[in-house]
Coordinates of C-alpha atoms and ligand atoms in Angstrom, one line a residue:
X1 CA -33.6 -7.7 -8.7
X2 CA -37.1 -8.0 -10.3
X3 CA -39.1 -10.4 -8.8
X4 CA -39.9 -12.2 -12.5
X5 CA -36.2 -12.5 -12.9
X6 CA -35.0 -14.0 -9.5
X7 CA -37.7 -17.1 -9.9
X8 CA -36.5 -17.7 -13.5
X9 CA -32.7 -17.9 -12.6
X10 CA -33.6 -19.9 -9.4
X11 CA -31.7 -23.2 -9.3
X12 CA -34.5 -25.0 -7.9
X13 CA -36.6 -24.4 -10.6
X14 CA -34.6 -27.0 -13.0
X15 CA -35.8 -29.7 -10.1
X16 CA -38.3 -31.3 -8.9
X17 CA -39.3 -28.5 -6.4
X18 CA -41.0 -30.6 -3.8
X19 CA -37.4 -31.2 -2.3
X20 CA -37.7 -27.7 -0.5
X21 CA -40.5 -28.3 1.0
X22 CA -39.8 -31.8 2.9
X23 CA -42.6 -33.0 4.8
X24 CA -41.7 -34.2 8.2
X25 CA -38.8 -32.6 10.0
X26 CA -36.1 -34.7 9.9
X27 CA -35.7 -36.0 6.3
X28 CA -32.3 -35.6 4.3
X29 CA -32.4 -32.0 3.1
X30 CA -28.7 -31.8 2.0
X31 CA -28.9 -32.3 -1.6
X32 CA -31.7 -29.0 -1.9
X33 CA -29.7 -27.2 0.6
X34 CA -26.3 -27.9 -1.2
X35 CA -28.6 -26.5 -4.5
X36 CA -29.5 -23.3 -2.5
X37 CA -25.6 -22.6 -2.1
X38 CA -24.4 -22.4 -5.3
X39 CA -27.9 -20.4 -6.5
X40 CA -27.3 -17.3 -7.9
X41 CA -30.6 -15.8 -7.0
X42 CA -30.2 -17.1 -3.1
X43 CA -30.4 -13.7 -1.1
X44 CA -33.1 -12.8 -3.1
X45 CA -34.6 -15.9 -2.2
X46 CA -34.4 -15.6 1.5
X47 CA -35.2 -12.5 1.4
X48 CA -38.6 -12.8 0.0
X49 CA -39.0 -15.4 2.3
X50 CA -38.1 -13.4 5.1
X51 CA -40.4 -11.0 4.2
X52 CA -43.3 -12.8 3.5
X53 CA -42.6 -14.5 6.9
X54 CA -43.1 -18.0 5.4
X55 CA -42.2 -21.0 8.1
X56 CA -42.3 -23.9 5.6
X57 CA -39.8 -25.3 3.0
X58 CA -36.1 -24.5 2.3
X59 CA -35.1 -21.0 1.5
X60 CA -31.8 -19.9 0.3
X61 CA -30.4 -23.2 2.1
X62 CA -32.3 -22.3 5.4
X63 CA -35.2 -24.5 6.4
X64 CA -37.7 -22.2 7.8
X65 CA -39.8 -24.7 9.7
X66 CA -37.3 -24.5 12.3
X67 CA -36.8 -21.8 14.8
X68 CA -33.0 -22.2 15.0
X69 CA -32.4 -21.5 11.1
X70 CA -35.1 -18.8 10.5
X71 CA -32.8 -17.0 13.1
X72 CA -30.0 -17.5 11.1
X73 CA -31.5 -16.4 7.7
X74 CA -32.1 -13.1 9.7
X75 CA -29.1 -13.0 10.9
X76 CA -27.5 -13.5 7.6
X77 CA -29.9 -10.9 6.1
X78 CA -30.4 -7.8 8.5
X79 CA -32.8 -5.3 8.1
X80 CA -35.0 -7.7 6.0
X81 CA -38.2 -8.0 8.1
X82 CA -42.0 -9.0 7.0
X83 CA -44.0 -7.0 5.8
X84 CA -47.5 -6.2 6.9
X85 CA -49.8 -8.9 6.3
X86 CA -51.9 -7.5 2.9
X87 CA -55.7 -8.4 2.4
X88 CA -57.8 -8.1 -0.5
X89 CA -60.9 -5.9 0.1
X90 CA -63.9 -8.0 -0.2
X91 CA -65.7 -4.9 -1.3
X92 CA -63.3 -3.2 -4.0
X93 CA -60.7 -5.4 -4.4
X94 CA -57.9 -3.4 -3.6
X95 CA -55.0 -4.5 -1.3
X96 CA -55.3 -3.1 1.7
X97 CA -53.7 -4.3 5.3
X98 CA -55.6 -5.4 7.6
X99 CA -55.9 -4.6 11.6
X100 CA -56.7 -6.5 14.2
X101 CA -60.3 -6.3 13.9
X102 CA -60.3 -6.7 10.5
X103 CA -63.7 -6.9 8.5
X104 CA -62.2 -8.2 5.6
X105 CA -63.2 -4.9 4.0
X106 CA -60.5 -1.6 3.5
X107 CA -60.8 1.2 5.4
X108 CA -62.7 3.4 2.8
X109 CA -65.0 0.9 2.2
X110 CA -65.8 0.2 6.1
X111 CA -67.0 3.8 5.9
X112 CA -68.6 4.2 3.1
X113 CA -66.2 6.0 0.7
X114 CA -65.4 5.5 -3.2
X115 CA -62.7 6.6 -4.9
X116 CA -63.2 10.0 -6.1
X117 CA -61.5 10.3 -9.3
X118 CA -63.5 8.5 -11.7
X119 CA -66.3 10.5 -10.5
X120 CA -64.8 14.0 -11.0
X121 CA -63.8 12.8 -14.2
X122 CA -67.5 12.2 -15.1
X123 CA -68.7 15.6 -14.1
X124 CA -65.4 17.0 -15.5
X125 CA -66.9 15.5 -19.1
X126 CA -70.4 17.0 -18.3
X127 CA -69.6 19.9 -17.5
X128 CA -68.2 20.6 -20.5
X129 CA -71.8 20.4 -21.9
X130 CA -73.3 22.0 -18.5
X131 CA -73.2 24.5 -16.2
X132 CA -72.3 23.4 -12.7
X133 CA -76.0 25.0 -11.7
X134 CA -77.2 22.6 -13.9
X135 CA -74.9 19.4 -12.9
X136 CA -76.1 20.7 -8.7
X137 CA -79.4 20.7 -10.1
X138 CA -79.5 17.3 -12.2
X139 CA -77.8 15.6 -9.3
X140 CA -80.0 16.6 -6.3
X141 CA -76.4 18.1 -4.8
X142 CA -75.8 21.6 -4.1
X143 CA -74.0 24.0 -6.1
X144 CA -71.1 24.3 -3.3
X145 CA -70.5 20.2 -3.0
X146 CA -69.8 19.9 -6.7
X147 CA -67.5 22.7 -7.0
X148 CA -66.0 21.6 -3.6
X149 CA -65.6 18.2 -5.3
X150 CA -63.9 19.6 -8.3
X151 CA -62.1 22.6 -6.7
X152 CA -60.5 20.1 -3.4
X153 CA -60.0 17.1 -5.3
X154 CA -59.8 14.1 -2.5
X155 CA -59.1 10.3 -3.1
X156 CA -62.0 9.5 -1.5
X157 CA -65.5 10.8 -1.2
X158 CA -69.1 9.4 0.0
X159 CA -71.1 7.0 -2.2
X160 CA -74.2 9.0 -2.3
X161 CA -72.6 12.1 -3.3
X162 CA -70.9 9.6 -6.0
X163 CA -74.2 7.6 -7.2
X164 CA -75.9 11.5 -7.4
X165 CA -73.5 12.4 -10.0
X166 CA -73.3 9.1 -11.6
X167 CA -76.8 9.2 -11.9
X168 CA -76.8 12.0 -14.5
X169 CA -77.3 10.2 -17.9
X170 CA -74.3 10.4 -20.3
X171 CA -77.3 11.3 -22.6
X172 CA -78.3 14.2 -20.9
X173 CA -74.7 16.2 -22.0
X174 CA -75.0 15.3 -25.7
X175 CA -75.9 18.5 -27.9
Ligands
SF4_201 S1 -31.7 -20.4 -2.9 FE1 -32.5 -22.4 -3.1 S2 -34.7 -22.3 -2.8 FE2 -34.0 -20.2 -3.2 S3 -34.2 -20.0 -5.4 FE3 -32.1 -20.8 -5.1 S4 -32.3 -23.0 -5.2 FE4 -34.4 -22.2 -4.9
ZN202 ZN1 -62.6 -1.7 -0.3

């Protein structure tokens, strides 16, 4: 089920919704959790909650801030486990996950890499104007990296090689 859809057909979305999240760990939970039971989006429920490993608030009846029920969601939902903790590059922006020594940047980024497409799409555009001796030329590059880049296309490539290219002026391919 859609993510979009589960949320909209969630019981506890007609209530006030701070009931499943109870602060303190012994309050009367009993009228969110009898809510959760008759929900008709509940596994869905638990399982996002299982995998986003949360630990807090009520989830498909289960209140994940203790040990004891966590186990039992699991047990109630096998196979569901969470998911690799995802980070936004601070660099790009793209989701990426990180490891443990995580620099807050994604891998490509770390080492210096672009992605490559919008670039070959550039020199695709140019060279319909150019020659590739010309494009080498214009960019500094050698003949054999453009047509590598072109010829071998990769996700990635290095960010001088992609600022050399980018560096041609649009103006440069007009007639
Ligand atoms: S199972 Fe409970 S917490 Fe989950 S969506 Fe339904 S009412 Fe809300
Ligand atoms: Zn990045």
């Amino acid at each position: 089920m859609a993510a979009i859809y589960w949320r909209n057909a969630a019981t506890c979305q007609r209530f006030d919704g701070e009931m499943w999240f109870p602060a303190g760990s012994d309050v009367d939970t009993s009228f969110a959790r009898q809510l959760c039971l008759g929900c008709p989006v509940r596994w869905d429920c638990g399982t996002v909650a299982l995998e986003a490993g949360e630990s807090e608030g009520i989830w498909a009846g289960y209140w994940l801030k203790h040990k004891r029920e966590r186990e039992a969601l699991e047990r109630a939902l096998p196979g569901v486990v969470a998911r690799a903790p995802h980070g936004v590059c601070s660099e790009c922006g793209r989701d990426y996950v990180p490891n443990a020594s995580d620099t807050g940047r994604c891998r490509p980024c770390v080492r210096g890499l672009v992605p490559a497409a919008p670039v070959r799409d550039y020199v695709g555009q140019l060279h319909e104007w150019l020659p590739w001796r010309q494009i080498a030329a214009m960019s500094g590059l050698s003949l054999n990296t453009v047509q590598s880049l072109m010829n071998h296309p990769r996700e990635y490539m290095s960010r001088e090689t992609a600022d050399a290219l980018m560096s041609i002026p649009p103006l440069a391919v007009m007639p």
